[in-house]
């Protein structure tokens, strides 16, 4: 099939689903790819403009889900954030990514190794994506905790030095 709506028709006919990912699309790119699926205009606006709070909204025949992503660059001591906007129906999931975040490249591979989950459809994909992102939150929290302990050990070591810059960046 030449476009996503035709792919969704094949998925409906064959009992499957379409999984599509888009990275920071413009409005015209978004509409070119998924325009025929007739997403709710407010959800489309959210997906194009980003900067949304985490949320879940139900539209007729479509669930719209937004989750924040985080990425910790230990070398730079910086945390970057991004977001994923997910459009889910019975026969497709479209994920729009804005900004940085935990890489999701292995989610598909992991799901393919668990056909009992994959056969549950697009909501199983959503669950796997959300699970991976939340695992990233936990990993970052653990890394930051180690950084805090390191700074605390320096501050309370008895040596007369200032660590205010490290504390500031960690905060």
PDB file of C-alpha atoms in Angstrom:
ATOM      1  CA  UNK A   1       0.000   0.000   0.000  1.00  0.00           C
ATOM      2  CA  UNK A   2       1.111   3.524  -0.798  1.00  0.00           C
ATOM      3  CA  UNK A   3      -0.185   5.332   2.293  1.00  0.00           C
ATOM      4  CA  UNK A   4      -0.968   4.707   5.933  1.00  0.00           C
ATOM      5  CA  UNK A   5      -4.741   4.586   5.546  1.00  0.00           C
ATOM      6  CA  UNK A   6      -4.322   1.755   3.019  1.00  0.00           C
ATOM      7  CA  UNK A   7      -1.956   0.017   5.445  1.00  0.00           C
ATOM      8  CA  UNK A   8      -4.549   0.353   8.212  1.00  0.00           C
ATOM      9  CA  UNK A   9      -7.157  -1.181   5.884  1.00  0.00           C
ATOM     10  CA  UNK A  10      -4.839  -4.159   5.282  1.00  0.00           C
ATOM     11  CA  UNK A  11      -4.236  -4.438   9.039  1.00  0.00           C
ATOM     12  CA  UNK A  12      -7.989  -4.482   9.701  1.00  0.00           C
ATOM     13  CA  UNK A  13      -8.525  -7.123   7.036  1.00  0.00           C
ATOM     14  CA  UNK A  14      -5.648  -9.322   8.213  1.00  0.00           C
ATOM     15  CA  UNK A  15      -6.080  -8.853  11.974  1.00  0.00           C
ATOM     16  CA  UNK A  16      -2.904  -6.817  12.478  1.00  0.00           C
ATOM     17  CA  UNK A  17      -1.941  -3.257  13.164  1.00  0.00           C
ATOM     18  CA  UNK A  18       0.327  -0.496  11.866  1.00  0.00           C
ATOM     19  CA  UNK A  19       3.085   0.969  14.047  1.00  0.00           C
ATOM     20  CA  UNK A  20       4.495   4.275  12.812  1.00  0.00           C
ATOM     21  CA  UNK A  21       7.016   6.622  14.399  1.00  0.00           C
ATOM     22  CA  UNK A  22       7.606  10.256  13.432  1.00  0.00           C
ATOM     23  CA  UNK A  23      10.375  12.514  14.754  1.00  0.00           C
ATOM     24  CA  UNK A  24       9.454  16.178  15.174  1.00  0.00           C
ATOM     25  CA  UNK A  25       7.264  16.421  12.062  1.00  0.00           C
ATOM     26  CA  UNK A  26       6.095  19.715  10.648  1.00  0.00           C
ATOM     27  CA  UNK A  27       2.363  20.175  10.214  1.00  0.00           C
ATOM     28  CA  UNK A  28       2.593  19.436   6.491  1.00  0.00           C
ATOM     29  CA  UNK A  29       4.706  16.309   7.077  1.00  0.00           C
ATOM     30  CA  UNK A  30       2.283  15.119   9.746  1.00  0.00           C
ATOM     31  CA  UNK A  31      -0.744  15.686   7.537  1.00  0.00           C
ATOM     32  CA  UNK A  32       0.937  14.046   4.551  1.00  0.00           C
ATOM     33  CA  UNK A  33       1.604  10.893   6.578  1.00  0.00           C
ATOM     34  CA  UNK A  34      -1.519  10.573   8.720  1.00  0.00           C
ATOM     35  CA  UNK A  35      -3.970  13.083   7.267  1.00  0.00           C
ATOM     36  CA  UNK A  36      -6.403  10.451   6.031  1.00  0.00           C
ATOM     37  CA  UNK A  37      -6.753   8.954   9.518  1.00  0.00           C
ATOM     38  CA  UNK A  38      -8.707  12.046  10.585  1.00  0.00           C
ATOM     39  CA  UNK A  39      -7.229  12.598  14.034  1.00  0.00           C
ATOM     40  CA  UNK A  40      -8.994  15.087  16.271  1.00  0.00           C
ATOM     41  CA  UNK A  41      -7.725  18.617  15.416  1.00  0.00           C
ATOM     42  CA  UNK A  42      -6.774  19.387  19.030  1.00  0.00           C
ATOM     43  CA  UNK A  43      -4.663  16.230  19.257  1.00  0.00           C
ATOM     44  CA  UNK A  44      -2.971  17.077  15.952  1.00  0.00           C
ATOM     45  CA  UNK A  45      -2.195  20.586  17.212  1.00  0.00           C
ATOM     46  CA  UNK A  46      -0.709  19.106  20.411  1.00  0.00           C
ATOM     47  CA  UNK A  47       1.429  16.665  18.424  1.00  0.00           C
ATOM     48  CA  UNK A  48       2.814  19.364  16.143  1.00  0.00           C
ATOM     49  CA  UNK A  49       3.474  22.034  18.773  1.00  0.00           C
ATOM     50  CA  UNK A  50       4.626  19.745  21.598  1.00  0.00           C
ATOM     51  CA  UNK A  51       5.139  21.194  25.104  1.00  0.00           C
ATOM     52  CA  UNK A  52       2.217  19.235  26.499  1.00  0.00           C
ATOM     53  CA  UNK A  53       1.646  17.904  29.977  1.00  0.00           C
ATOM     54  CA  UNK A  54       1.460  14.129  30.324  1.00  0.00           C
ATOM     55  CA  UNK A  55      -2.124  13.147  29.673  1.00  0.00           C
ATOM     56  CA  UNK A  56      -4.485  10.640  28.163  1.00  0.00           C
ATOM     57  CA  UNK A  57      -7.532  11.699  26.171  1.00  0.00           C
ATOM     58  CA  UNK A  58     -10.212   9.631  24.528  1.00  0.00           C
ATOM     59  CA  UNK A  59     -11.688  10.731  21.243  1.00  0.00           C
ATOM     60  CA  UNK A  60     -14.184   8.689  19.271  1.00  0.00           C
ATOM     61  CA  UNK A  61     -12.241   5.620  18.153  1.00  0.00           C
ATOM     62  CA  UNK A  62      -8.869   7.117  19.166  1.00  0.00           C
ATOM     63  CA  UNK A  63      -6.822   7.414  22.335  1.00  0.00           C
ATOM     64  CA  UNK A  64      -4.260  10.219  22.582  1.00  0.00           C
ATOM     65  CA  UNK A  65      -1.476   9.704  25.118  1.00  0.00           C
ATOM     66  CA  UNK A  66       1.370  12.078  26.024  1.00  0.00           C
ATOM     67  CA  UNK A  67       4.366  11.090  28.138  1.00  0.00           C
ATOM     68  CA  UNK A  68       7.555  12.980  29.004  1.00  0.00           C
ATOM     69  CA  UNK A  69      10.915  11.460  28.124  1.00  0.00           C
ATOM     70  CA  UNK A  70      14.219  12.123  29.870  1.00  0.00           C
ATOM     71  CA  UNK A  71      17.833  11.594  28.935  1.00  0.00           C
ATOM     72  CA  UNK A  72      20.820  11.986  31.263  1.00  0.00           C
ATOM     73  CA  UNK A  73      24.143  12.855  29.692  1.00  0.00           C
ATOM     74  CA  UNK A  74      26.523  11.911  32.483  1.00  0.00           C
ATOM     75  CA  UNK A  75      29.576  13.400  30.748  1.00  0.00           C
ATOM     76  CA  UNK A  76      27.870  16.793  30.445  1.00  0.00           C
ATOM     77  CA  UNK A  77      25.930  16.434  33.723  1.00  0.00           C
ATOM     78  CA  UNK A  78      22.757  17.467  31.899  1.00  0.00           C
ATOM     79  CA  UNK A  79      19.250  16.143  31.759  1.00  0.00           C
ATOM     80  CA  UNK A  80      17.299  16.710  28.549  1.00  0.00           C
ATOM     81  CA  UNK A  81      13.584  16.235  28.264  1.00  0.00           C
ATOM     82  CA  UNK A  82      11.275  15.480  25.411  1.00  0.00           C
ATOM     83  CA  UNK A  83       7.860  14.023  24.845  1.00  0.00           C
ATOM     84  CA  UNK A  84       6.058  11.324  22.979  1.00  0.00           C
ATOM     85  CA  UNK A  85       2.578  11.822  21.621  1.00  0.00           C
ATOM     86  CA  UNK A  86       0.845   8.545  20.863  1.00  0.00           C
ATOM     87  CA  UNK A  87      -2.279   8.090  18.754  1.00  0.00           C
ATOM     88  CA  UNK A  88      -3.755   4.650  19.390  1.00  0.00           C
ATOM     89  CA  UNK A  89      -6.656   2.856  17.770  1.00  0.00           C
ATOM     90  CA  UNK A  90      -7.516  -0.810  17.361  1.00  0.00           C
ATOM     91  CA  UNK A  91      -5.423  -1.119  14.188  1.00  0.00           C
ATOM     92  CA  UNK A  92      -2.639   1.442  14.518  1.00  0.00           C
ATOM     93  CA  UNK A  93      -0.314   3.321  16.815  1.00  0.00           C
ATOM     94  CA  UNK A  94       1.375   6.508  15.632  1.00  0.00           C
ATOM     95  CA  UNK A  95       4.110   7.858  17.907  1.00  0.00           C
ATOM     96  CA  UNK A  96       5.366  11.413  17.460  1.00  0.00           C
ATOM     97  CA  UNK A  97       8.644  12.219  19.226  1.00  0.00           C
ATOM     98  CA  UNK A  98       9.832  15.686  20.230  1.00  0.00           C
ATOM     99  CA  UNK A  99      13.203  16.266  21.868  1.00  0.00           C
ATOM    100  CA  UNK A 100      15.501  13.824  23.595  1.00  0.00           C
ATOM    101  CA  UNK A 101      14.561  10.808  25.569  1.00  0.00           C
ATOM    102  CA  UNK A 102      15.338   7.259  26.366  1.00  0.00           C
ATOM    103  CA  UNK A 103      16.004   5.379  23.119  1.00  0.00           C
ATOM    104  CA  UNK A 104      13.118   3.154  22.097  1.00  0.00           C
ATOM    105  CA  UNK A 105      14.886   1.321  19.287  1.00  0.00           C
ATOM    106  CA  UNK A 106      14.779  -2.009  21.090  1.00  0.00           C
ATOM    107  CA  UNK A 107      11.103  -1.904  22.077  1.00  0.00           C
ATOM    108  CA  UNK A 108       9.965  -3.435  18.782  1.00  0.00           C
ATOM    109  CA  UNK A 109      12.623  -6.137  18.932  1.00  0.00           C
ATOM    110  CA  UNK A 110      11.671  -6.971  22.525  1.00  0.00           C
ATOM    111  CA  UNK A 111       7.974  -7.185  21.636  1.00  0.00           C
ATOM    112  CA  UNK A 112       8.699  -9.411  18.643  1.00  0.00           C
ATOM    113  CA  UNK A 113      10.303 -11.846  21.084  1.00  0.00           C
ATOM    114  CA  UNK A 114       7.008 -11.958  23.012  1.00  0.00           C
ATOM    115  CA  UNK A 115       4.297 -12.732  20.446  1.00  0.00           C
ATOM    116  CA  UNK A 116       1.751 -13.272  23.228  1.00  0.00           C
ATOM    117  CA  UNK A 117       2.084  -9.566  24.061  1.00  0.00           C
ATOM    118  CA  UNK A 118       2.380  -8.348  20.483  1.00  0.00           C
ATOM    119  CA  UNK A 119      -0.875 -10.045  19.531  1.00  0.00           C
ATOM    120  CA  UNK A 120      -2.632  -7.759  22.023  1.00  0.00           C
ATOM    121  CA  UNK A 121      -2.142  -4.965  19.495  1.00  0.00           C
ATOM    122  CA  UNK A 122      -1.342  -1.262  19.660  1.00  0.00           C
ATOM    123  CA  UNK A 123      -2.095  -0.910  23.373  1.00  0.00           C
ATOM    124  CA  UNK A 124       0.580  -3.539  24.086  1.00  0.00           C
ATOM    125  CA  UNK A 125       2.990  -1.314  22.155  1.00  0.00           C
ATOM    126  CA  UNK A 126       1.905   1.691  24.220  1.00  0.00           C
ATOM    127  CA  UNK A 127       2.459  -0.288  27.415  1.00  0.00           C
ATOM    128  CA  UNK A 128       5.936  -1.378  26.286  1.00  0.00           C
ATOM    129  CA  UNK A 129       6.902   2.180  25.292  1.00  0.00           C
ATOM    130  CA  UNK A 130       5.636   3.661  28.586  1.00  0.00           C
ATOM    131  CA  UNK A 131       7.388   0.898  30.528  1.00  0.00           C
ATOM    132  CA  UNK A 132      10.694   1.637  28.774  1.00  0.00           C
ATOM    133  CA  UNK A 133      10.371   5.362  29.439  1.00  0.00           C
ATOM    134  CA  UNK A 134       9.595   4.799  33.118  1.00  0.00           C
ATOM    135  CA  UNK A 135      12.566   2.430  33.379  1.00  0.00           C
ATOM    136  CA  UNK A 136      14.610   5.359  32.030  1.00  0.00           C
ATOM    137  CA  UNK A 137      13.246   7.577  34.812  1.00  0.00           C
ATOM    138  CA  UNK A 138      14.370   5.026  37.381  1.00  0.00           C
ATOM    139  CA  UNK A 139      17.833   4.678  35.825  1.00  0.00           C
ATOM    140  CA  UNK A 140      18.289   8.451  35.810  1.00  0.00           C
ATOM    141  CA  UNK A 141      17.084   8.756  39.409  1.00  0.00           C
ATOM    142  CA  UNK A 142      19.626   6.096  40.430  1.00  0.00           C
ATOM    143  CA  UNK A 143      22.437   7.858  38.528  1.00  0.00           C
ATOM    144  CA  UNK A 144      21.539  11.191  40.129  1.00  0.00           C
ATOM    145  CA  UNK A 145      21.458   9.588  43.559  1.00  0.00           C
ATOM    146  CA  UNK A 146      25.028   8.378  43.020  1.00  0.00           C
ATOM    147  CA  UNK A 147      26.029  11.898  41.969  1.00  0.00           C
ATOM    148  CA  UNK A 148      24.418  13.366  45.111  1.00  0.00           C
ATOM    149  CA  UNK A 149      26.225  10.875  47.334  1.00  0.00           C
ATOM    150  CA  UNK A 150      29.505  11.750  45.610  1.00  0.00           C
ATOM    151  CA  UNK A 151      29.015  15.481  46.201  1.00  0.00           C
ATOM    152  CA  UNK A 152      27.910  14.867  49.802  1.00  0.00           C
ATOM    153  CA  UNK A 153      31.075  12.854  50.428  1.00  0.00           C
ATOM    154  CA  UNK A 154      33.191  15.706  49.057  1.00  0.00           C
ATOM    155  CA  UNK A 155      31.339  18.384  51.032  1.00  0.00           C
ATOM    156  CA  UNK A 156      31.595  16.516  54.322  1.00  0.00           C
ATOM    157  CA  UNK A 157      35.127  15.180  53.834  1.00  0.00           C
ATOM    158  CA  UNK A 158      36.656  17.873  56.016  1.00  0.00           C
ATOM    159  CA  UNK A 159      38.681  19.441  53.188  1.00  0.00           C
ATOM    160  CA  UNK A 160      38.178  23.180  52.872  1.00  0.00           C
ATOM    161  CA  UNK A 161      36.966  23.461  49.294  1.00  0.00           C
ATOM    162  CA  UNK A 162      33.808  24.775  47.760  1.00  0.00           C
ATOM    163  CA  UNK A 163      31.601  22.496  45.718  1.00  0.00           C
ATOM    164  CA  UNK A 164      28.814  24.980  45.071  1.00  0.00           C
ATOM    165  CA  UNK A 165      29.119  24.707  41.275  1.00  0.00           C
ATOM    166  CA  UNK A 166      28.740  20.911  41.377  1.00  0.00           C
ATOM    167  CA  UNK A 167      25.798  21.230  43.770  1.00  0.00           C
ATOM    168  CA  UNK A 168      24.180  23.851  41.538  1.00  0.00           C
ATOM    169  CA  UNK A 169      24.485  21.734  38.379  1.00  0.00           C
ATOM    170  CA  UNK A 170      23.297  18.611  40.153  1.00  0.00           C
ATOM    171  CA  UNK A 171      20.297  20.457  41.520  1.00  0.00           C
TER     172      UNK A 171
END
